[in-house]
Short mmCIF file of C-alpha atoms and ligand atoms in Angstrom, two decimals:
data_model
loop_
_atom_site.label_atom_id
_atom_site.label_comp_id
_atom_site.label_asym_id
_atom_site.label_seq_id
_atom_site.Cartn_x
_atom_site.Cartn_y
_atom_site.Cartn_z
CA MET A 1 3.55 12.68 -31.69
CA SER A 2 -0.12 12.16 -31.13
CA SER A 3 -2.15 9.32 -32.44
CA ASP A 4 -5.91 8.87 -32.48
CA HIS A 5 -5.62 5.17 -31.90
CA GLY A 6 -3.81 2.88 -29.53
CA PRO A 7 -2.55 3.45 -26.00
CA ALA A 8 -1.42 7.07 -26.36
CA SER A 9 -4.97 8.18 -27.16
CA VAL A 10 -6.16 6.66 -23.86
CA LEU A 11 -3.36 7.26 -21.38
CA ARG A 12 0.20 8.47 -21.68
CA PRO A 13 3.09 9.01 -19.27
CA THR A 14 4.10 12.68 -18.89
CA PRO A 15 6.41 14.44 -16.42
CA ALA A 16 3.28 15.45 -14.48
CA GLY A 17 2.07 11.83 -14.25
CA LEU A 18 -0.15 9.46 -16.22
CA TRP A 19 -2.34 11.67 -18.34
CA CYS A 20 -5.60 11.00 -20.16
CA ARG A 21 -6.07 13.61 -22.88
CA GLU A 22 -9.61 12.62 -23.85
CA GLY A 23 -10.80 12.79 -20.24
CA ASP A 24 -8.46 15.63 -19.26
CA PHE A 25 -7.31 14.01 -15.99
CA TYR A 26 -4.19 12.55 -14.38
CA ILE A 27 -3.94 9.34 -12.38
CA ASP A 28 -2.19 9.81 -8.99
CA PRO A 29 -0.42 13.02 -10.08
CA PRO A 30 2.52 13.97 -7.83
CA ARG A 31 1.58 17.66 -7.97
CA PRO A 32 -1.78 19.47 -7.82
CA VAL A 33 -3.77 19.35 -11.12
CA ASP A 34 -7.27 20.35 -12.24
CA ARG A 35 -8.66 16.81 -12.36
CA ALA A 36 -7.21 13.71 -10.71
CA VAL A 37 -8.19 10.07 -10.41
CA ILE A 38 -6.69 8.72 -7.17
CA THR A 39 -6.04 5.00 -6.73
CA HIS A 40 -5.55 4.99 -2.94
CA GLY A 41 -4.84 7.10 0.12
CA HIS A 42 -1.05 6.69 0.58
CA ALA A 43 0.64 10.08 0.57
CA ASP A 44 2.74 9.51 -2.57
CA HIS A 45 -0.42 8.75 -4.61
CA ALA A 46 -3.00 10.96 -2.92
CA ARG A 47 -1.93 14.58 -2.66
CA ALA A 48 -4.03 17.47 -1.38
CA GLY A 49 -4.89 20.48 -3.54
CA HIS A 50 -6.35 19.06 -6.76
CA GLY A 51 -9.23 20.92 -8.41
CA ALA A 52 -11.35 17.75 -8.60
CA VAL A 53 -10.79 14.21 -7.34
CA LEU A 54 -12.46 11.00 -8.49
CA ALA A 55 -11.85 8.00 -6.20
CA THR A 56 -13.59 5.25 -4.26
CA PRO A 57 -15.74 6.45 -1.32
CA GLU A 58 -13.22 4.87 1.09
CA THR A 59 -10.26 6.68 -0.48
CA LEU A 60 -12.14 9.99 -0.34
CA ALA A 61 -12.88 9.34 3.35
CA ILE A 62 -9.19 8.55 4.00
CA MET A 63 -8.07 11.73 2.20
CA GLY A 64 -10.60 13.76 4.18
CA GLU A 65 -9.26 12.26 7.42
CA ARG A 66 -5.64 12.96 6.54
CA TYR A 67 -5.86 16.35 4.83
CA GLY A 68 -9.12 17.80 6.14
CA VAL A 69 -12.46 17.98 4.36
CA ASP A 70 -11.29 20.72 1.98
CA PHE A 71 -8.52 18.58 0.45
CA ALA A 72 -9.85 19.20 -3.10
CA GLY A 73 -12.06 21.74 -4.89
CA GLN A 74 -14.63 19.03 -5.50
CA THR A 75 -14.85 15.28 -5.12
CA GLN A 76 -16.77 12.50 -6.80
CA ALA A 77 -17.07 8.98 -5.45
CA LEU A 78 -16.98 6.02 -7.81
CA ALA A 79 -17.71 2.63 -6.28
CA TYR A 80 -15.92 -0.53 -7.43
CA GLY A 81 -17.42 -1.77 -10.72
CA GLU A 82 -19.34 1.40 -11.62
CA ARG A 83 -18.56 2.95 -14.99
CA LEU A 84 -18.39 6.69 -15.52
CA GLN A 85 -18.08 8.65 -18.77
CA VAL A 86 -15.36 11.31 -18.36
CA GLY A 87 -14.96 13.36 -21.52
CA GLY A 88 -14.15 10.94 -24.32
CA VAL A 89 -13.35 7.94 -22.11
CA GLU A 90 -15.02 5.60 -19.66
CA VAL A 91 -13.45 5.20 -16.21
CA SER A 92 -14.00 2.39 -13.70
CA LEU A 93 -12.31 1.27 -10.49
CA ALA A 94 -11.59 -2.31 -9.39
CA PRO A 95 -10.21 -3.53 -6.03
CA ALA A 96 -6.40 -3.61 -5.81
CA GLY A 97 -6.09 -5.48 -2.48
CA HIS A 98 -3.52 -2.95 -1.20
CA VAL A 99 -5.29 -0.95 1.56
CA LEU A 100 -8.90 -0.02 2.35
CA GLY A 101 -10.50 1.57 -0.73
CA SER A 102 -7.48 0.92 -2.97
CA ALA A 103 -8.35 0.64 -6.63
CA GLN A 104 -6.98 -0.11 -10.06
CA ALA A 105 -8.12 2.57 -12.48
CA THR A 106 -9.37 1.32 -15.85
CA VAL A 107 -9.74 3.74 -18.77
CA ARG A 108 -11.62 2.61 -21.91
CA ARG A 109 -11.93 4.27 -25.28
CA GLY A 110 -13.21 2.78 -28.50
CA GLY A 111 -12.70 -0.83 -27.43
CA PHE A 112 -9.19 -0.17 -26.09
CA THR A 113 -8.61 -0.74 -22.35
CA ILE A 114 -5.76 0.41 -20.11
CA THR A 115 -5.65 -0.49 -16.43
CA ALA A 116 -3.35 1.30 -13.99
CA SER A 117 -2.94 -0.99 -11.01
CA GLY A 118 -1.78 1.62 -8.50
CA ASP A 119 -0.15 -0.38 -5.69
CA TYR A 120 -1.49 -3.92 -5.29
CA LYS A 121 -1.03 -7.31 -3.72
CA ARG A 122 -2.62 -10.71 -4.31
CA ARG A 123 -2.59 -12.36 -0.92
CA ARG A 124 -5.55 -12.25 1.44
CA ASP A 125 -5.93 -9.09 3.51
CA PRO A 126 -8.74 -9.04 6.10
CA THR A 127 -8.90 -5.23 5.97
CA CYS A 128 -9.69 -4.63 2.30
CA ALA A 129 -11.33 -6.08 -0.82
CA ALA A 130 -9.26 -8.59 -2.79
CA PHE A 131 -7.57 -7.65 -6.09
CA GLU A 132 -9.79 -8.28 -9.11
CA PRO A 133 -8.09 -8.97 -12.46
CA VAL A 134 -9.33 -6.69 -15.27
CA PRO A 135 -8.66 -7.94 -18.81
CA SER A 136 -6.79 -5.09 -20.50
CA ASP A 137 -4.84 -4.24 -23.63
CA VAL A 138 -2.29 -2.46 -21.46
CA PHE A 139 -1.69 -3.27 -17.79
CA ILE A 140 0.36 -0.76 -15.81
CA THR A 141 1.98 -2.58 -12.92
CA GLU A 142 3.91 -1.35 -9.93
CA ALA A 143 7.24 -3.09 -9.23
CA THR A 144 8.19 -2.08 -5.68
CA PHE A 145 9.42 -5.63 -4.99
CA GLY A 146 10.18 -6.51 -8.61
CA LEU A 147 13.19 -8.71 -7.96
CA PRO A 148 13.19 -12.53 -7.60
CA VAL A 149 14.83 -12.16 -4.15
CA PHE A 150 11.59 -10.65 -2.83
CA ARG A 151 9.34 -13.48 -1.80
CA HIS A 152 7.18 -12.54 1.17
CA PRO A 153 6.49 -15.40 3.62
CA PRO A 154 2.90 -16.07 4.78
CA ASP A 155 1.83 -13.23 7.11
CA THR A 156 0.46 -15.79 9.63
CA GLN A 157 4.03 -17.08 10.00
CA GLU A 158 5.35 -13.57 10.73
CA ILE A 159 2.60 -12.82 13.26
CA GLY A 160 3.35 -16.21 14.84
CA ARG A 161 6.97 -15.14 15.35
CA LEU A 162 5.79 -11.93 17.00
CA LEU A 163 3.45 -13.73 19.42
CA ARG A 164 6.10 -16.33 20.31
CA SER A 165 8.52 -13.53 21.13
CA VAL A 166 5.90 -11.89 23.37
CA GLN A 167 5.53 -15.21 25.18
CA GLN A 168 9.28 -15.65 25.46
CA PHE A 169 9.93 -12.16 26.89
CA PRO A 170 6.95 -11.44 29.17
CA GLU A 171 8.81 -8.62 30.96
CA ARG A 172 9.48 -6.66 27.77
CA ALA A 173 7.17 -4.55 25.57
CA HIS A 174 6.89 -5.32 21.85
CA LEU A 175 6.90 -2.18 19.76
CA VAL A 176 5.69 -2.87 16.22
CA GLY A 177 6.50 -0.22 13.60
CA ALA A 178 3.78 -0.19 10.93
CA TYR A 179 2.64 2.51 8.49
CA ALA A 180 -0.44 4.32 9.79
CA LEU A 181 -2.62 3.66 6.74
CA GLY A 182 -3.25 0.02 5.97
CA LYS A 183 -0.30 -1.81 7.50
CA ALA A 184 -1.18 -0.92 11.09
CA GLN A 185 -4.79 -2.08 10.78
CA ARG A 186 -3.79 -5.24 8.91
CA VAL A 187 -1.19 -6.14 11.55
CA ILE A 188 -3.71 -5.55 14.35
CA ARG A 189 -6.35 -7.62 12.55
CA LEU A 190 -3.85 -10.46 11.92
CA ILE A 191 -2.88 -10.44 15.61
CA ARG A 192 -6.59 -10.81 16.44
CA GLU A 193 -6.98 -13.69 13.98
CA ALA A 194 -4.02 -15.40 15.66
CA GLY A 195 -6.07 -15.46 18.87
CA TRP A 196 -4.66 -12.51 20.82
CA ASP A 197 -7.66 -10.79 22.43
CA LYS A 198 -5.89 -8.55 24.98
CA THR A 199 -5.72 -4.79 24.58
CA ILE A 200 -3.32 -3.59 21.89
CA HIS A 201 -1.77 -0.18 22.57
CA VAL A 202 -1.57 2.25 19.68
CA HIS A 203 0.29 5.48 18.96
CA GLY A 204 -1.97 8.55 18.89
CA ALA A 205 -1.11 9.26 15.23
CA MET A 206 -3.05 6.13 14.25
CA ASP A 207 -6.26 6.81 16.14
CA ARG A 208 -8.26 8.42 13.38
CA LEU A 209 -7.40 5.89 10.71
CA ASN A 210 -8.09 3.02 13.12
CA ARG A 211 -11.52 4.48 13.79
CA LEU A 212 -12.13 4.98 10.06
CA TYR A 213 -11.32 1.31 9.41
CA GLU A 214 -13.71 0.29 12.20
CA ARG A 215 -16.45 2.43 10.66
CA HIS A 216 -15.85 0.45 7.47
CA GLY A 217 -16.43 -2.83 9.25
CA VAL A 218 -12.87 -3.85 10.20
CA ASP A 219 -13.02 -5.03 13.83
CA LEU A 220 -9.70 -4.19 15.52
CA GLY A 221 -10.69 -5.43 19.00
CA PRO A 222 -9.77 -3.61 22.25
CA LEU A 223 -7.33 -0.73 21.59
CA ALA A 224 -5.88 1.76 24.06
CA PRO A 225 -3.64 4.79 23.59
CA ALA A 226 0.01 4.24 24.57
CA THR A 227 0.13 7.30 26.82
CA THR A 228 2.60 8.46 29.46
CA ASP A 229 -0.15 8.17 32.09
CA THR A 230 0.33 4.43 31.98
CA LYS A 231 3.09 3.13 34.26
CA LYS A 232 6.11 1.57 32.57
CA LYS A 233 5.42 -1.71 34.37
CA ASP A 234 1.92 -1.90 32.84
CA PHE A 235 3.47 -2.22 29.38
CA GLU A 236 5.29 -5.43 30.31
CA GLY A 237 4.17 -8.12 27.88
CA ALA A 238 2.21 -5.55 25.88
CA ILE A 239 2.04 -5.11 22.11
CA ILE A 240 2.25 -1.50 20.95
CA VAL A 241 1.69 -0.51 17.31
CA ALA A 242 3.26 2.78 16.19
CA PRO A 243 4.45 4.55 13.02
CA PRO A 244 8.00 3.40 12.13
CA SER A 245 9.40 6.87 12.87
CA ALA A 246 8.25 6.62 16.51
CA LEU A 247 10.52 3.66 17.21
CA ALA A 248 13.67 5.77 17.20
CA ASP A 249 11.88 8.63 18.95
CA ARG A 250 12.07 9.51 22.66
CA TRP A 251 8.39 8.52 22.63
CA SER A 252 9.51 4.88 22.79
CA ARG A 253 11.42 5.35 26.05
CA ARG A 254 8.26 4.95 28.09
CA PHE A 255 8.23 1.21 27.43
CA PRO A 256 10.12 -1.44 29.39
CA ASP A 257 13.14 -2.76 27.41
CA PRO A 258 11.16 -2.71 24.15
CA VAL A 259 11.68 -5.28 21.40
CA ASP A 260 11.70 -3.16 18.24
CA CYS A 261 9.76 -4.86 15.45
CA PHE A 262 9.09 -3.48 11.98
CA ALA A 263 6.42 -4.84 9.63
CA SER A 264 7.60 -4.19 6.07
CA GLY A 265 8.48 -6.03 2.87
CA TRP A 266 11.93 -4.42 3.18
CA MET A 267 12.61 -6.54 6.24
CA ARG A 268 13.50 -9.28 3.78
CA VAL A 269 16.80 -7.39 3.47
CA ARG A 270 18.70 -8.15 6.69
CA ALA A 271 21.05 -5.18 6.32
CA ARG A 272 18.07 -2.84 6.36
CA ALA A 273 16.71 -4.34 9.55
CA ARG A 274 20.14 -4.03 11.19
CA GLN A 275 20.55 -0.47 9.93
CA ARG A 276 17.29 0.54 11.59
CA GLY A 277 18.11 -1.31 14.80
CA VAL A 278 15.16 -3.66 14.32
CA GLU A 279 15.42 -6.63 16.67
CA LEU A 280 12.48 -8.58 15.27
CA PRO A 281 11.94 -7.90 11.54
CA LEU A 282 8.47 -8.92 10.31
CA ILE A 283 8.21 -9.44 6.56
CA ILE A 284 4.67 -8.20 6.01
CA SER A 285 4.07 -6.19 2.86
CA ASP A 286 1.10 -4.52 1.20
CA HIS A 287 2.83 -4.83 -2.18
CA ALA A 288 2.96 -7.82 -4.51
CA ASP A 289 6.17 -9.80 -4.21
CA TRP A 290 8.00 -11.23 -7.25
CA ASP A 291 5.74 -14.29 -7.45
CA GLU A 292 2.57 -12.21 -7.13
CA LEU A 293 3.76 -9.77 -9.82
CA THR A 294 4.64 -12.47 -12.34
CA ALA A 295 1.54 -14.57 -11.51
CA THR A 296 -0.62 -11.50 -12.12
CA LEU A 297 0.97 -10.74 -15.50
CA ASP A 298 0.70 -14.43 -16.41
CA GLU A 299 -2.99 -14.47 -15.47
CA LEU A 300 -3.84 -11.21 -17.26
CA ARG A 301 -1.67 -11.76 -20.35
CA PRO A 302 -2.16 -8.13 -21.42
CA GLY A 303 -1.15 -7.01 -24.91
CA GLU A 304 1.47 -4.82 -23.28
CA VAL A 305 2.86 -4.15 -19.81
CA TRP A 306 3.98 -0.76 -18.55
CA ILE A 307 6.05 -0.80 -15.40
CA THR A 308 6.07 2.01 -12.88
CA HIS A 309 7.73 2.91 -9.59
CA GLY A 310 10.10 0.23 -8.36
CA ARG A 311 12.61 -2.16 -9.82
CA GLU A 312 11.66 -2.21 -13.48
CA GLU A 313 14.55 -4.06 -15.14
CA ALA A 314 14.00 -7.60 -13.85
CA LEU A 315 10.26 -7.49 -14.56
CA GLU A 316 10.86 -6.00 -17.99
CA ARG A 317 13.22 -8.87 -18.73
CA TRP A 318 10.74 -11.43 -17.40
CA CYS A 319 8.05 -10.04 -19.73
CA GLU A 320 10.45 -10.18 -22.65
CA LEU A 321 11.13 -13.88 -21.97
CA GLN A 322 7.37 -14.49 -21.82
CA GLY A 323 6.83 -12.69 -25.11
CA ILE A 324 4.85 -9.84 -23.50
CA PRO A 325 5.94 -6.40 -24.78
CA ALA A 326 6.96 -4.27 -21.80
CA ARG A 327 8.31 -0.82 -21.09
CA ALA A 328 9.45 1.03 -17.98
CA LEU A 329 7.66 4.37 -17.52
CA ARG A 330 10.10 5.88 -15.02
CA LEU A 331 7.47 8.15 -13.53
CA VAL A 332 8.86 10.43 -10.87
CA GLY A 333 7.42 11.47 -7.54
CA TYR A 334 6.62 8.11 -5.97
CA ASP A 335 8.44 6.80 -2.94
CA GLU A 336 10.29 3.72 -4.00
CA GLU A 337 12.36 3.18 -0.91
CA GLU A 338 10.87 3.89 2.47
CA GLY A 339 7.46 4.90 1.21
CA GLU A 340 4.22 4.25 2.97
CA GLY A 341 2.64 0.86 3.05
CA GLU A 342 5.58 -1.22 1.99
ZN1 ZN B 401 0.49 2.48 -1.53
ZN1 ZN B 402 3.14 3.48 -4.22
#
């Protein structure tokens, strides 16, 4: 059924993703399409191979770094706050506070506004612009940590635990698993803010994104590659940041008796930490926790909430109790479990 008014004329969920008929584009489509609006550079939102991509300049730079400069037929940059007419709708991007360049996509038509948050968080992140609330008739929220059990502690507290452990075990290396886009740079920046000014060793897979962040004004301090040329003894007392997959890899054997750490919102679940053999779980997430999700919906008070990838039921129920109409979109193709940036 098609309607010329209301939400469905602006944006609608389809098997191929959130689709805007009037503008003929998809938001974060899981498969290649002619025209895509991309909220941020994580792999489950930003795929290569679209005909045309509209995104923030930072997200385009990140996609170029990850997929090569030919990642789309054509690209168009849209800075935060700029408005662009696309077919029958107006599109704008607002900061989502998730990773560098991350944006909420707002689509307007005839006085009706829908905002797709993409992934977001509300707490301070020294590596990206803070989330900006956009008054909307429909707000599409993520719900990765949409259960009351998920309450992320202050990140300064988690970094404090890491640095105390380094002090306590000066003969061991601390190997911090962190996703290469966003989490790694945030963890490094937080370690700097906690006063650690020594060299931090990084896995080679992170080099390019670290440099990209630095080009965008995020000072990561002295970094060095964690190469085999370095003697095992030289890594005593060192902090090494690497993609989570590298922790279980033979790559990690070059370090002296490493303390495996993992920076993720999932570390709130002890069984997960144990399962992965994580000795020092660090609960640091780039997604809103339960309190941030509900505070955001409370602040925005949209006419309607649509809930996408994550744990929809509890948030749906919360909205119901608050008198905010809500529905779960059940879009497919997004990593809900061990996805990037969690
Ligand atoms: Zn993400
Ligand atoms: Zn996501």
